[in-house]
Short mmCIF file of C-alpha atoms and ligand atoms in Angstrom, two decimals:
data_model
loop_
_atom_site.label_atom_id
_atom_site.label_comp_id
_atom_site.label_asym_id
_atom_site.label_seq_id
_atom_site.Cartn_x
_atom_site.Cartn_y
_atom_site.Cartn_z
CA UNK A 1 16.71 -13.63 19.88
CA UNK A 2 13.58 -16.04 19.14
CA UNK A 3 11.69 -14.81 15.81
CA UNK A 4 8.71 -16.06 14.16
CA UNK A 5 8.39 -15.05 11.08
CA UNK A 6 5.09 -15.10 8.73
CA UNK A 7 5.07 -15.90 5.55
CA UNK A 8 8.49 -17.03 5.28
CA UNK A 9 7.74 -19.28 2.35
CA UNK A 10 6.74 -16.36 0.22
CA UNK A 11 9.36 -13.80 -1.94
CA UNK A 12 10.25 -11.39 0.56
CA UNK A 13 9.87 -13.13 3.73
CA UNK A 14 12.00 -16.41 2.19
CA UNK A 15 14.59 -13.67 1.09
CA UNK A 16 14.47 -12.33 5.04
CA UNK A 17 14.74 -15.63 6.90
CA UNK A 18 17.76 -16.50 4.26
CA UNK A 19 19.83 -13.60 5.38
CA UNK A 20 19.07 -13.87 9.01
CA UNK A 21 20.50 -17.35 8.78
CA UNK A 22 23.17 -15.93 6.88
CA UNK A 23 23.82 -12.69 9.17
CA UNK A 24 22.65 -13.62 12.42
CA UNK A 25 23.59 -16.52 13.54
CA UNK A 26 22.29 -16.20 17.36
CA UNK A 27 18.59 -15.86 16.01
CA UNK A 28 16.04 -19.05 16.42
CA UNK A 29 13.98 -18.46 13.20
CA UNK A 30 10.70 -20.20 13.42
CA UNK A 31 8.86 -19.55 9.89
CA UNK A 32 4.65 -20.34 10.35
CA UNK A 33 3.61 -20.43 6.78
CA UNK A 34 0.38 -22.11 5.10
CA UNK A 35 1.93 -23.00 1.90
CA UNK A 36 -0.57 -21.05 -0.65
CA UNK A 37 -0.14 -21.29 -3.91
CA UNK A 38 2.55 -18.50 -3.58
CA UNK A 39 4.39 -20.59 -0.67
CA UNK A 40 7.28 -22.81 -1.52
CA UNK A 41 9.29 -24.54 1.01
CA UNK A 42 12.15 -24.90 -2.40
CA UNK A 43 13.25 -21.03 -1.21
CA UNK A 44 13.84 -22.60 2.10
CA UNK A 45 15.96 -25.45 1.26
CA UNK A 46 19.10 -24.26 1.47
CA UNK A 47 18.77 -23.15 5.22
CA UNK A 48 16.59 -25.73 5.85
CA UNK A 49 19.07 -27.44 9.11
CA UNK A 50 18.85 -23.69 10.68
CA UNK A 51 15.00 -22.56 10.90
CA UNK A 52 12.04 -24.55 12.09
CA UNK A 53 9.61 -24.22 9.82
CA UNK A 54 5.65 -24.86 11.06
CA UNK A 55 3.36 -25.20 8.32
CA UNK A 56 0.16 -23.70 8.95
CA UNK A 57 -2.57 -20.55 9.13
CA UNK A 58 -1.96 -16.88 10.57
CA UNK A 59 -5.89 -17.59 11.19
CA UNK A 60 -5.81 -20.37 13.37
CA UNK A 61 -5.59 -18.53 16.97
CA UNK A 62 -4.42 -21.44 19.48
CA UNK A 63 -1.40 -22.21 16.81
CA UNK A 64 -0.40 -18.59 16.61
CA UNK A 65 -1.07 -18.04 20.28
CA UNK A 66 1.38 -21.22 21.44
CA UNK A 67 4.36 -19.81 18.55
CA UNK A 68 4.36 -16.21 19.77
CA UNK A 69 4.58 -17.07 23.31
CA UNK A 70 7.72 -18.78 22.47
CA UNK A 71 8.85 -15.83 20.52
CA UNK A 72 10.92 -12.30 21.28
CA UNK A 73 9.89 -11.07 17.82
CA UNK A 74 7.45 -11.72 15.24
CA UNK A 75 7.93 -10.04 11.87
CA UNK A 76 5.02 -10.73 9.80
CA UNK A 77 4.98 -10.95 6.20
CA UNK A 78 2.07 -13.73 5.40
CA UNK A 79 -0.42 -12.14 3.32
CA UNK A 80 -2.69 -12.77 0.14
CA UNK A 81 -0.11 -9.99 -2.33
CA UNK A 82 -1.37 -10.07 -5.77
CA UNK A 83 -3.89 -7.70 -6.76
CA UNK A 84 -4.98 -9.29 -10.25
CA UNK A 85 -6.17 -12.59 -7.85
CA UNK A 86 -7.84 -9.49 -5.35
CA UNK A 87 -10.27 -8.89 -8.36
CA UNK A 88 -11.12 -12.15 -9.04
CA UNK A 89 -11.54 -13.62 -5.27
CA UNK A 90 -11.53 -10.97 -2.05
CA UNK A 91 -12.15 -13.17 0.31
CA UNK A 92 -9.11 -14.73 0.96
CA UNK A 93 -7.72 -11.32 1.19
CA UNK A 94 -10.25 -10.44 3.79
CA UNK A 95 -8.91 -13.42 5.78
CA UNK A 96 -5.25 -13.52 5.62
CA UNK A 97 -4.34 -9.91 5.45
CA UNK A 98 -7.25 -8.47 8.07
CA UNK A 99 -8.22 -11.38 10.34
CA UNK A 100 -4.82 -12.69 10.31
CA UNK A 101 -3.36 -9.60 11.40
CA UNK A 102 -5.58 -9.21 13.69
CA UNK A 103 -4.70 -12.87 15.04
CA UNK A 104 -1.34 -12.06 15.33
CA UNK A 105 -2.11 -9.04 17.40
CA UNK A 106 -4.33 -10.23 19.84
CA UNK A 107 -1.64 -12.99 20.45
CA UNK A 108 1.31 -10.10 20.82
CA UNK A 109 -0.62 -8.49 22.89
CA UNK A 110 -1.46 -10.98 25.12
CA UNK A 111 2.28 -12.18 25.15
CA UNK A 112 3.58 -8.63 24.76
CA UNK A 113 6.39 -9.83 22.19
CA UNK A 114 7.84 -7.19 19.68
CA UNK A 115 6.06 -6.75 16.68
CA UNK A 116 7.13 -5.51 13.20
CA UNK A 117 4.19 -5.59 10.80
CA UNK A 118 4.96 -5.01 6.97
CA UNK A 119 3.17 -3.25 4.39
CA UNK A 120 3.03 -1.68 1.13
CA UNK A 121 2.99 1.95 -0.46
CA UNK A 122 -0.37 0.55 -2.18
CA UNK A 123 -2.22 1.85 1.23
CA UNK A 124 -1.37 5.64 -0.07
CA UNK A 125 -3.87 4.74 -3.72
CA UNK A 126 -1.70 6.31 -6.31
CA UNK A 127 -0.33 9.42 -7.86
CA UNK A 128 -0.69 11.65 -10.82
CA UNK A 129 1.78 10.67 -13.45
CA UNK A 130 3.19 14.22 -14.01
CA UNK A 131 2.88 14.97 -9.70
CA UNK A 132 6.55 15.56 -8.67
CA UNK A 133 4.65 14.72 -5.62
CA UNK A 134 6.06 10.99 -3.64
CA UNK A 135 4.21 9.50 -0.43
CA UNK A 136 5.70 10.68 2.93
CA UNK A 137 4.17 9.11 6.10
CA UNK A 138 1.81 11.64 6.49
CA UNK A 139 0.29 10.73 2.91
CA UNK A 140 -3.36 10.40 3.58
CA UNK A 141 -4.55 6.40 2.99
CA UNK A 142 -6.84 5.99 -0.06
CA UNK A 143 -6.31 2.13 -1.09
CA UNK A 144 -7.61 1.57 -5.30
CA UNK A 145 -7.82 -2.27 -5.09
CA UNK A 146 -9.47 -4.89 -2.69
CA UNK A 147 -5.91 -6.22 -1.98
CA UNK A 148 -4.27 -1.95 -0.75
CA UNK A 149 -7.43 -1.93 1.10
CA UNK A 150 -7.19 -4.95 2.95
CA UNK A 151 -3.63 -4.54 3.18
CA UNK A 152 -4.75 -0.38 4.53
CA UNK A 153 -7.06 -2.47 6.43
CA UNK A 154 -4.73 -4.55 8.49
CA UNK A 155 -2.10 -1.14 9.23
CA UNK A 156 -5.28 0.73 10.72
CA UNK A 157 -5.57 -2.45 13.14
CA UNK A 158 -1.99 -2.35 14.21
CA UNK A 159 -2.06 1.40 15.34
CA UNK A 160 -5.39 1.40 17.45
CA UNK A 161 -3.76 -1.88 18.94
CA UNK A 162 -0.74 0.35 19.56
CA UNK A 163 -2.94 3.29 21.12
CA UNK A 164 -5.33 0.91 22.95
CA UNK A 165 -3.27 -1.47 24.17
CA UNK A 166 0.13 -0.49 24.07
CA UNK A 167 1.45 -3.37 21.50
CA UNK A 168 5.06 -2.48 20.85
CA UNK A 169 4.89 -2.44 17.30
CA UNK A 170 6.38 -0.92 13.91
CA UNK A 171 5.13 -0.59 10.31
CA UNK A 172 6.67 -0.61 7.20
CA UNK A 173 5.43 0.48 3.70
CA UNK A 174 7.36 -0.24 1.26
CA UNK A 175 7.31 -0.03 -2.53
CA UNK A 176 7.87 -2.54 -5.54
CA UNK A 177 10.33 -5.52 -4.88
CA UNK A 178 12.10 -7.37 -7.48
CA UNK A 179 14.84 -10.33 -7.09
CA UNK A 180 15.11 -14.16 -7.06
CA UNK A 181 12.22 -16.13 -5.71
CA UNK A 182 9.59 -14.05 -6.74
CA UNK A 183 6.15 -15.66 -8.16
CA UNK A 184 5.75 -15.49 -11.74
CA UNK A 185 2.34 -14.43 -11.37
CA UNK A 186 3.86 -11.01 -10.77
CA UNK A 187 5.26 -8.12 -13.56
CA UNK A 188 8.98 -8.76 -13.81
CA UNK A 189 9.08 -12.57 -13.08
CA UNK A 190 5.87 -12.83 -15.80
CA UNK A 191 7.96 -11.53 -18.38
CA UNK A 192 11.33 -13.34 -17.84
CA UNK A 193 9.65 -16.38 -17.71
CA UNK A 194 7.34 -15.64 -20.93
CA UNK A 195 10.58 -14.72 -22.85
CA UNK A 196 12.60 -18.00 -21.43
CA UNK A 197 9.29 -20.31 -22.76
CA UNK A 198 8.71 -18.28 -26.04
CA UNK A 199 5.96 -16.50 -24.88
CA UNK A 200 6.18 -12.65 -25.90
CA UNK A 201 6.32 -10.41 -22.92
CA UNK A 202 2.48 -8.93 -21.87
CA UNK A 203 1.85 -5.38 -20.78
CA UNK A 204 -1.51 -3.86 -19.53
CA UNK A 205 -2.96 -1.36 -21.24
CA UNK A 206 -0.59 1.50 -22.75
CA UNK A 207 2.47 0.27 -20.31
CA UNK A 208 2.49 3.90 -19.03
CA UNK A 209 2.32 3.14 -15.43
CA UNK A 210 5.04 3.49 -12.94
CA UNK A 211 6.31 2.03 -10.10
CA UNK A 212 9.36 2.47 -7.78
CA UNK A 213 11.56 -0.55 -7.95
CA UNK A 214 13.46 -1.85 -4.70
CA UNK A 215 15.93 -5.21 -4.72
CA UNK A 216 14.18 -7.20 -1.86
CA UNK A 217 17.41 -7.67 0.15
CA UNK A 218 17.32 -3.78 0.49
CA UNK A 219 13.62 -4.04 1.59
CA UNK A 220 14.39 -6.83 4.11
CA UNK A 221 17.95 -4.74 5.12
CA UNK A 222 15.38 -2.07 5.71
CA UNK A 223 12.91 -4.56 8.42
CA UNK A 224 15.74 -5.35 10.34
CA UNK A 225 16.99 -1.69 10.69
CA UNK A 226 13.46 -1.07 12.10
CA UNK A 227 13.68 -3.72 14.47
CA UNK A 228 17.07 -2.76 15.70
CA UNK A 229 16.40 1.11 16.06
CA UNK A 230 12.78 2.10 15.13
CA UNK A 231 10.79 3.39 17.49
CA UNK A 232 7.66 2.20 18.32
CA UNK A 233 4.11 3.08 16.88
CA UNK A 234 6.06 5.11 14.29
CA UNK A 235 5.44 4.03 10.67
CA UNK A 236 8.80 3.95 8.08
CA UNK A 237 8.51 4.40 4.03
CA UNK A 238 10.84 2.11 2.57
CA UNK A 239 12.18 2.96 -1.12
CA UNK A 240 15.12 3.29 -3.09
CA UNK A 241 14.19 5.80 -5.87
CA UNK A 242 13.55 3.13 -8.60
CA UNK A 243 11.02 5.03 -10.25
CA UNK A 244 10.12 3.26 -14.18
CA UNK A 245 6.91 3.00 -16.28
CA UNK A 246 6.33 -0.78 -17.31
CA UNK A 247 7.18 -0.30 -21.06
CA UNK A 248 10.45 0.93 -20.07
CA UNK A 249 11.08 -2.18 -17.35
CA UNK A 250 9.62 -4.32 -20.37
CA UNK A 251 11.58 -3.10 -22.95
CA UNK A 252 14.90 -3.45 -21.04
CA UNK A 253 14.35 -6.95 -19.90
CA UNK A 254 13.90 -7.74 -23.61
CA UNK A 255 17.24 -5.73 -24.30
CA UNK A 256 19.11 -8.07 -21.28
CA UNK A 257 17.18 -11.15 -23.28
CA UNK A 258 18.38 -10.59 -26.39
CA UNK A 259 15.01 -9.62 -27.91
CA UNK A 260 13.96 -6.86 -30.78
CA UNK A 261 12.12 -3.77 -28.52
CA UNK A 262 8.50 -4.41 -29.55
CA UNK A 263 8.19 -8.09 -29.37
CA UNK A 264 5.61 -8.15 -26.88
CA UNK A 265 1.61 -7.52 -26.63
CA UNK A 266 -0.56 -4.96 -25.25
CA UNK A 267 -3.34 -6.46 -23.15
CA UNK A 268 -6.34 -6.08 -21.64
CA UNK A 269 -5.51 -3.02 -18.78
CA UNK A 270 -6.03 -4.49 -14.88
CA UNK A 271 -9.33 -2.15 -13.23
CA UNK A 272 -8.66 0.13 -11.49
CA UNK A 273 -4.91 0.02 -12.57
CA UNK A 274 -2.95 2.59 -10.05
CA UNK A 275 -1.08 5.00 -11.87
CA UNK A 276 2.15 5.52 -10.17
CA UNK A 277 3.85 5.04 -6.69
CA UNK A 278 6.88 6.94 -5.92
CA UNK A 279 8.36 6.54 -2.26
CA UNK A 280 10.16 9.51 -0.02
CA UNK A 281 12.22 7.32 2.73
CA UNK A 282 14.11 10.14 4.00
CA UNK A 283 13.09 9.46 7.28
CA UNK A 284 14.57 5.74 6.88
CA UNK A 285 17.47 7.09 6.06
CA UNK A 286 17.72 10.44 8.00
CA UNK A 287 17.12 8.81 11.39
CA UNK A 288 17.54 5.13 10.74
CA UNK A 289 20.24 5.32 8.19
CA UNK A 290 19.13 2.85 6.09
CA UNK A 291 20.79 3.63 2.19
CA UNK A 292 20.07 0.68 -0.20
CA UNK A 293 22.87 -1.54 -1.59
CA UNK A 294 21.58 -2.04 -4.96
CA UNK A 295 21.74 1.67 -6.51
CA UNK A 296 21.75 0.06 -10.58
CA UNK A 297 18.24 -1.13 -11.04
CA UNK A 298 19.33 -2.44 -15.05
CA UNK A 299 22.28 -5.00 -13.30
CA UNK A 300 19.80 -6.21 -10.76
CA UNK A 301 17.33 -6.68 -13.41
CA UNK A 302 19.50 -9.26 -15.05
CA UNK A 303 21.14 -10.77 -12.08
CA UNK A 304 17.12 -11.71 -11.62
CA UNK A 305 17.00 -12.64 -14.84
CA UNK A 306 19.82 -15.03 -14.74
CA UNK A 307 18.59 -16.28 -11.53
CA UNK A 308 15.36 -17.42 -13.39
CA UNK A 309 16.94 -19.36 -16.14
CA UNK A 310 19.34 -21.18 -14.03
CA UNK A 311 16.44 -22.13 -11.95
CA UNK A 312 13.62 -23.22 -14.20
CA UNK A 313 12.66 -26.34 -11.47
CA UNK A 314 11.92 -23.56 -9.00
CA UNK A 315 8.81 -21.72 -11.00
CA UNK A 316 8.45 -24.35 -14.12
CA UNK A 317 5.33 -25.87 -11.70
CA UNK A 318 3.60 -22.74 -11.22
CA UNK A 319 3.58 -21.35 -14.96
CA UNK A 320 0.88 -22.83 -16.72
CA UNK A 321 -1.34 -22.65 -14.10
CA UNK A 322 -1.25 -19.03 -13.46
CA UNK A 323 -1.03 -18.51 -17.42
CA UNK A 324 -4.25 -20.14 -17.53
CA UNK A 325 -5.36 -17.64 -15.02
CA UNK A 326 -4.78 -14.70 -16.54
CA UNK A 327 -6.33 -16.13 -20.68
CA UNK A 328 -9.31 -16.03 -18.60
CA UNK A 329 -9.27 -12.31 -17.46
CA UNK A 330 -7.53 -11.52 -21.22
CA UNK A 331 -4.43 -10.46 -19.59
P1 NAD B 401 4.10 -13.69 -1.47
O1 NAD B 401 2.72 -13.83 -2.03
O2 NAD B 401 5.27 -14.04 -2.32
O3 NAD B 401 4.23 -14.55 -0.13
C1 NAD B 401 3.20 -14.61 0.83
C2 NAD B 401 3.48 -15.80 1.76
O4 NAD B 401 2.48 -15.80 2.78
C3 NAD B 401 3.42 -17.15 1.05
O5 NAD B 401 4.50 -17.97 1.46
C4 NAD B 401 2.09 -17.74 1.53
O6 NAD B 401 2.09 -19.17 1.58
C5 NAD B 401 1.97 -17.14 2.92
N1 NAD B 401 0.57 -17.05 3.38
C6 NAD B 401 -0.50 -16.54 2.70
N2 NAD B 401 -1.61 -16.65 3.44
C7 NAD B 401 -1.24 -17.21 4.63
C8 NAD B 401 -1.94 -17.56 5.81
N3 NAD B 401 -3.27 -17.35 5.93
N4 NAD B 401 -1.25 -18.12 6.84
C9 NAD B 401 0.09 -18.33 6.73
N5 NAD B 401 0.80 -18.03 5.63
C10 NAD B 401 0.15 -17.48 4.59
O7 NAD B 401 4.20 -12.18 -0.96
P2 NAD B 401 5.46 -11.20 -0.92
O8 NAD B 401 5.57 -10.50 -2.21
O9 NAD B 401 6.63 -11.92 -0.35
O10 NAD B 401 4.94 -10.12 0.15
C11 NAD B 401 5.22 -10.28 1.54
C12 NAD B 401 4.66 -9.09 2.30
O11 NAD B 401 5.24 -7.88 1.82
C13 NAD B 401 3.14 -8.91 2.13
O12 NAD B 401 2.61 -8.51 3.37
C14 NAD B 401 3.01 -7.80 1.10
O13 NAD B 401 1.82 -7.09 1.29
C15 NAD B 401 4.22 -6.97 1.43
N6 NAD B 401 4.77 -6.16 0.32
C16 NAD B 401 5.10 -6.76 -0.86
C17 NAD B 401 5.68 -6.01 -1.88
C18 NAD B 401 6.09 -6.62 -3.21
O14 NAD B 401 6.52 -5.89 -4.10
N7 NAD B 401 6.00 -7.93 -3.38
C19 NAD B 401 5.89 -4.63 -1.68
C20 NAD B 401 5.54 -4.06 -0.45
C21 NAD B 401 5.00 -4.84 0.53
O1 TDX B 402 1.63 -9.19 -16.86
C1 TDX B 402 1.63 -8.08 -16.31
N1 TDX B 402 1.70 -6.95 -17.08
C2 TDX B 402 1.73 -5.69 -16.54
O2 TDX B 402 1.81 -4.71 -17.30
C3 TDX B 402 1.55 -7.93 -14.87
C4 TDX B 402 1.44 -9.13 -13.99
C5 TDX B 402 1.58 -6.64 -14.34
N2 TDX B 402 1.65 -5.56 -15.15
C6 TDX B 402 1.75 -4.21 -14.55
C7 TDX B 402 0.76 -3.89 -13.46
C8 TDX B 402 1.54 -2.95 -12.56
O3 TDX B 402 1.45 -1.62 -13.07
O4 TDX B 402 3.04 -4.15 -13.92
C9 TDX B 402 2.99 -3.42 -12.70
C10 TDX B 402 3.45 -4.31 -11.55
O5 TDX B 402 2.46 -5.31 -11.38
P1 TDX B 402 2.53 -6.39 -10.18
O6 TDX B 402 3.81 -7.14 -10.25
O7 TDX B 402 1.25 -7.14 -10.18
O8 TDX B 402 2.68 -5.44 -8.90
P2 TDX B 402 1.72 -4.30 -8.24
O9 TDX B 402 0.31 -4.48 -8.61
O10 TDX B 402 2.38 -2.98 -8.52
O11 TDX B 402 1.89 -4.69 -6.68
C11 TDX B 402 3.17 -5.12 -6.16
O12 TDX B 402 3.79 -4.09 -5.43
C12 TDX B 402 3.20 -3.72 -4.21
C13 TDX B 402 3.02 -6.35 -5.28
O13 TDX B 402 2.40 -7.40 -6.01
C14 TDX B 402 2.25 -6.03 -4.02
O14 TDX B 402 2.20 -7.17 -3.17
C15 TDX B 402 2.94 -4.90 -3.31
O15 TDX B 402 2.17 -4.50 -2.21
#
């Protein structure tokens, strides 16, 4: 099986290509990437002699035209995935997530190649924190930030092109990932890497928001399910009951750390911060039987914690620059 896979240089789809390599050793694994900021070919490296890697733009039509014509599947991860940077800057947003997908449809379309398009729980805006209420897939979609409704965005294209044109595709939404490789622009890598260069730990606002953890290999374990038994045009919520508010996911990686509880900061709270996400994947699991593999969110937390101080030359680059970011927004 021939797969091209989007955004392969990022967290979760460098985490997927890694265990296809691993697990499926029939698959060709092309990876088209563009390198942003978030991209790092270093993820790659150790699979590097069994994936082709083409660097370059979901955007750019005749490139993504000529790679899915040579593929049987395209799982597409590529996207613009940090809301903080979709307050300061939309646009690129607008771009990767809406024009690309829409790109990468009109090229499986025109090909008709298997598509599995992946997405976030973000779509579904958020939830009370005292609702015993979780998103199902009939949850209504009410995106908070410019990055859930571009993301929201690009899912609405991928059904109508499944109505209209009969593009055999799936969606995913999925919840919060943690696990190696992750940018430390985002919560859980921020804080490791704070503590492991003296920098206290920084929370928005009251910490009182809550999100529903998943280990990325579960998430990715998830995908490939999909692609082996979903069925088409259906969407599939991915989670694994990892429901935490931030103080408590702060507060426990400065327990695995070795730290006293309240040695970190409050900070200025993000706009428009969603209050909770909390996923209900019985489908997943009733029809697909999917379960996830990592069940004890406190000994992957520090299996991703060791993974980030034995691998300082993997993130050092990025740190000060996206510090810098967020002194200017006070966060
Ligand atoms: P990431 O930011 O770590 O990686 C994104 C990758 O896409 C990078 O390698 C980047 O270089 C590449 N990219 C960006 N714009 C591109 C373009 N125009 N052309 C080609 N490549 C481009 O993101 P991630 O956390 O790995 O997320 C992957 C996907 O999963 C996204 O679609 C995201 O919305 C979704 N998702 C993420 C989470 C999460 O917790 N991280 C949860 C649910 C869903
Ligand atoms: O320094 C921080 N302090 C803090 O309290 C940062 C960076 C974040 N936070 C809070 C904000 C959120 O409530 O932690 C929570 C998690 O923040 P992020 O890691 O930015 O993730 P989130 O905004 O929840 O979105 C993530 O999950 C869904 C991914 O970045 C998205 O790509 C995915 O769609």
């Amino acid at each position: 099986m021939r797969i091209l896979v989007t955004g392969g240089a990022g967290f979760i789809g460098s985490n997927f290509v890694s265990a296809m390599a691993r697990d499926r050793p029939d698959a060709v694994l092309t990876v088209l990437d563009s390198l942003t900021y978030a991209g790092s070919r270093a993820s790659l490296s150790a699979i590097d002699g069994s994936i082709d890697f083409v660097e370059g733009d979901i955007v750019d039509a005749r490139l993504v035209n000529r790679l899915v014509s040579d593929a049987d599947v395209v799982v597409h991860f590529a996207a613009e995935s940090h809301n903080d940077n979709s307050l300061v800057d939309p646009l690129p947003f607008l771009q990767t997530n809406i024009v690309g997908t829409y790109t990468l449809l009109q090229a499986v379309r025109h090909h008709d190649v298997r598509y599995h398009h992946v997405s976030t729980d973000e779509v579904y805006g958020d939830l009370e924190l005292d609702d015993p209420a979780k998103f199902t897939e009939l949850t209504p979609y009410n995106p908070s930030s410019p990055y859930s409704s571009t993301k929201a965005a690009s899912d609405m294209l991928v059904r109508a092109w499944v109505r209209s044109f009969g593009v055999r595709a799936t969606l995913s939404n999925c919840s919060n990932n943690y696990g190696p490789y992750q940018h430390v622009e985002k919560f859980i890598p921020r804080q490791i890497t704070n503590i492991l260069t003296g920098v206290r730990p920084k929370l928005y606002g009251a910490g009182k928001n809550v999100r529903d953890w998943i280990h990325v290999e579960d998430h990715n374990a998830a995908v490939w399910r999909i692609l082996e038994a979903g069925e088409i045009g259906r969407t599939y919520l991915i989670g694994a009951d990892g429901e935490l508010d931030n103080l408590s996911v702060v507060r426990m990686i400065l327990e695995l750390m070795d730290k006293a509880p309240d040695d970190f900061d409050h900070v200025a709270d993000r706009a428009g911060h969603d209050l909770r996400y909390a996923i209900d994947s019985s489908t997943l699991r009733n029809e697909l039987g999917w379960q996830p593999r990592y069940n004890d969110f406190r000994s992957g937390l520090q299996a991703t914690i060791n993974w980030y101080r034995d691998n300082p030359t993997w993130w050092a680059n990025d740190k000060d620059a996206v510090e810098l970011r967020y002194q200017v927004q006070g966060a």
